GROMACS .gro file of C-alpha atoms in nm:
model
  100
    1ARG     CA    1   1.074  -1.408  -0.143
    2LEU     CA    2   0.866  -1.110  -0.035
    3ALA     CA    3   0.657  -1.063   0.275
    4LEU     CA    4   0.379  -0.815   0.335
    5ASP     CA    5   0.358  -0.673   0.685
    6PHE     CA    6   0.112  -0.424   0.828
    7VAL     CA    7   0.168  -0.136   1.065
    8PRO     CA    8  -0.119  -0.070   1.304
    9CYS     CA    9  -0.298   0.253   1.219
   10TYR     CA   10  -0.479   0.455   1.483
   11ALA     CA   11  -0.764   0.701   1.443
   12TYR     CA   12  -0.741   1.008   1.665
   13ARG     CA   13  -1.015   1.254   1.747
   14PRO     CA   14  -0.896   1.566   1.927
   15THR     CA   15  -1.083   1.684   2.234
   16PHE     CA   16  -0.979   2.039   2.145
   17ALA     CA   17  -0.837   2.187   1.825
   18GLU     CA   18  -0.782   2.546   1.719
   19ASP     CA   19  -0.894   2.438   1.373
   20GLU     CA   20  -1.264   2.373   1.430
   21ASP     CA   21  -1.287   2.179   1.103
   22LEU     CA   22  -1.041   1.914   1.229
   23GLU     CA   23  -1.254   1.609   1.300
   24GLY     CA   24  -0.971   1.362   1.334
   25PHE     CA   25  -0.665   1.209   1.174
   26CYS     CA   26  -0.482   0.879   1.140
   27GLY     CA   27  -0.137   0.802   1.270
   28GLU     CA   28   0.098   0.510   1.268
   29GLN     CA   29   0.437   0.409   1.401
   30PHE     CA   30   0.745   0.567   1.240
   31LEU     CA   31   0.909   0.344   0.982
   32SER     CA   32   1.278   0.395   0.915
   33GLY     CA   33   1.416   0.343   0.567
   34ASN     CA   34   1.330   0.461   0.218
   35PHE     CA   35   0.957   0.526   0.198
   36VAL     CA   36   0.814   0.436  -0.143
   37LYS     CA   37   0.479   0.453  -0.317
   38LEU     CA   38   0.394   0.111  -0.461
   39THR     CA   39   0.041   0.175  -0.591
   40SER     CA   40  -0.198   0.468  -0.618
   41ASN     CA   41  -0.574   0.495  -0.608
   42ALA     CA   42  -0.568   0.583  -0.981
   43GLY     CA   43  -0.416   0.261  -1.115
   44PHE     CA   44  -0.042   0.339  -1.087
   45VAL     CA   45   0.177   0.040  -0.999
   46ASN     CA   46   0.547   0.121  -0.938
   47ARG     CA   47   0.687  -0.174  -1.135
   48GLU     CA   48   0.986   0.015  -1.277
   49GLU     CA   49   1.154   0.066  -0.940
   50TYR     CA   50   0.993  -0.202  -0.723
   51GLY     CA   51   0.853  -0.463  -0.960
   52ALA     CA   52   0.801  -0.760  -0.728
   53HIS     CA   53   0.706  -0.544  -0.428
   54ALA     CA   54   0.458  -0.346  -0.639
   55ASN     CA   55   0.305  -0.663  -0.780
   56VAL     CA   56   0.244  -0.796  -0.427
   57ALA     CA   57   0.080  -0.463  -0.335
   58ALA     CA   58  -0.139  -0.471  -0.647
   59ALA     CA   59  -0.237  -0.831  -0.578
   60PHE     CA   60  -0.333  -0.736  -0.222
   61SER     CA   61  -0.554  -0.455  -0.357
   62HIS     CA   62  -0.722  -0.702  -0.592
   63TYR     CA   63  -0.770  -0.950  -0.305
   64THR     CA   64  -0.939  -0.690  -0.082
   65PHE     CA   65  -1.182  -0.603  -0.362
   66HIS     CA   66  -1.255  -0.966  -0.447
   67HIS     CA   67  -1.285  -1.085  -0.085
   68SER     CA   68  -1.524  -0.800   0.006
   69ARG     CA   69  -1.733  -0.872  -0.308
   70GLY     CA   70  -1.661  -0.525  -0.440
   71ALA     CA   71  -1.749  -0.337  -0.122
   72LEU     CA   72  -1.391  -0.240  -0.029
   73LEU     CA   73  -1.061  -0.179  -0.202
   74VAL     CA   74  -0.732  -0.108  -0.026
   75ALA     CA   75  -0.530   0.120  -0.255
   76ASP     CA   76  -0.255   0.382  -0.244
   77ILE     CA   77  -0.016   0.134  -0.083
   78GLN     CA   78   0.304   0.288   0.046
   79GLY     CA   79   0.579   0.181   0.280
   80VAL     CA   80   0.937   0.076   0.332
   81CYS     CA   81   1.063  -0.205   0.111
   82ALA     CA   82   1.329  -0.425   0.268
   83GLY     CA   83   1.604  -0.530   0.034
   84GLN     CA   84   1.711  -0.378  -0.292
   85ARG     CA   85   1.505  -0.231  -0.570
   86ASP     CA   86   1.440  -0.458  -0.860
   87SER     CA   87   1.416  -0.358  -1.221
   88GLY     CA   88   1.077  -0.513  -1.281
   89GLN     CA   89   1.218  -0.667  -1.598
   90SER     CA   90   1.095  -1.012  -1.503
   91TYR     CA   91   0.741  -0.871  -1.521
   92ALA     CA   92   0.778  -0.687  -1.852
   93ALA     CA   93   0.688  -0.995  -2.056
   94GLY     CA   94   0.331  -0.992  -1.930
   95PRO     CA   95   0.130  -1.236  -1.721
   96SER     CA   96   0.238  -1.595  -1.683
   97HIS     CA   97   0.020  -1.886  -1.794
   98ALA     CA   98  -0.097  -1.922  -1.433
   99ASP     CA   99  -0.222  -1.562  -1.439
  100GLN     CA  100  -0.435  -1.608  -1.751
   0.00000   0.00000   0.00000
């Protein structure tokens, strides 16, 4: 069983910066563990190393697009995966009947 958790992300706008082009940046709490890229904004899904985790991330991206009626899409999902890597072999056979 997999769970998807979110880390709060904060937008910062400096009151002074030596780099005048710096308008702001995002920051979030440090996560310990092995940081992995699950999906990209160009269609990559890391099924070879993190099959089930990557499928949950891809499904979440699809949900954000569908729920916002195409206005938004959360992509480039990265983070720390609890547990061990999986081979993704259970997903190599293609979608299940429920997916079709």
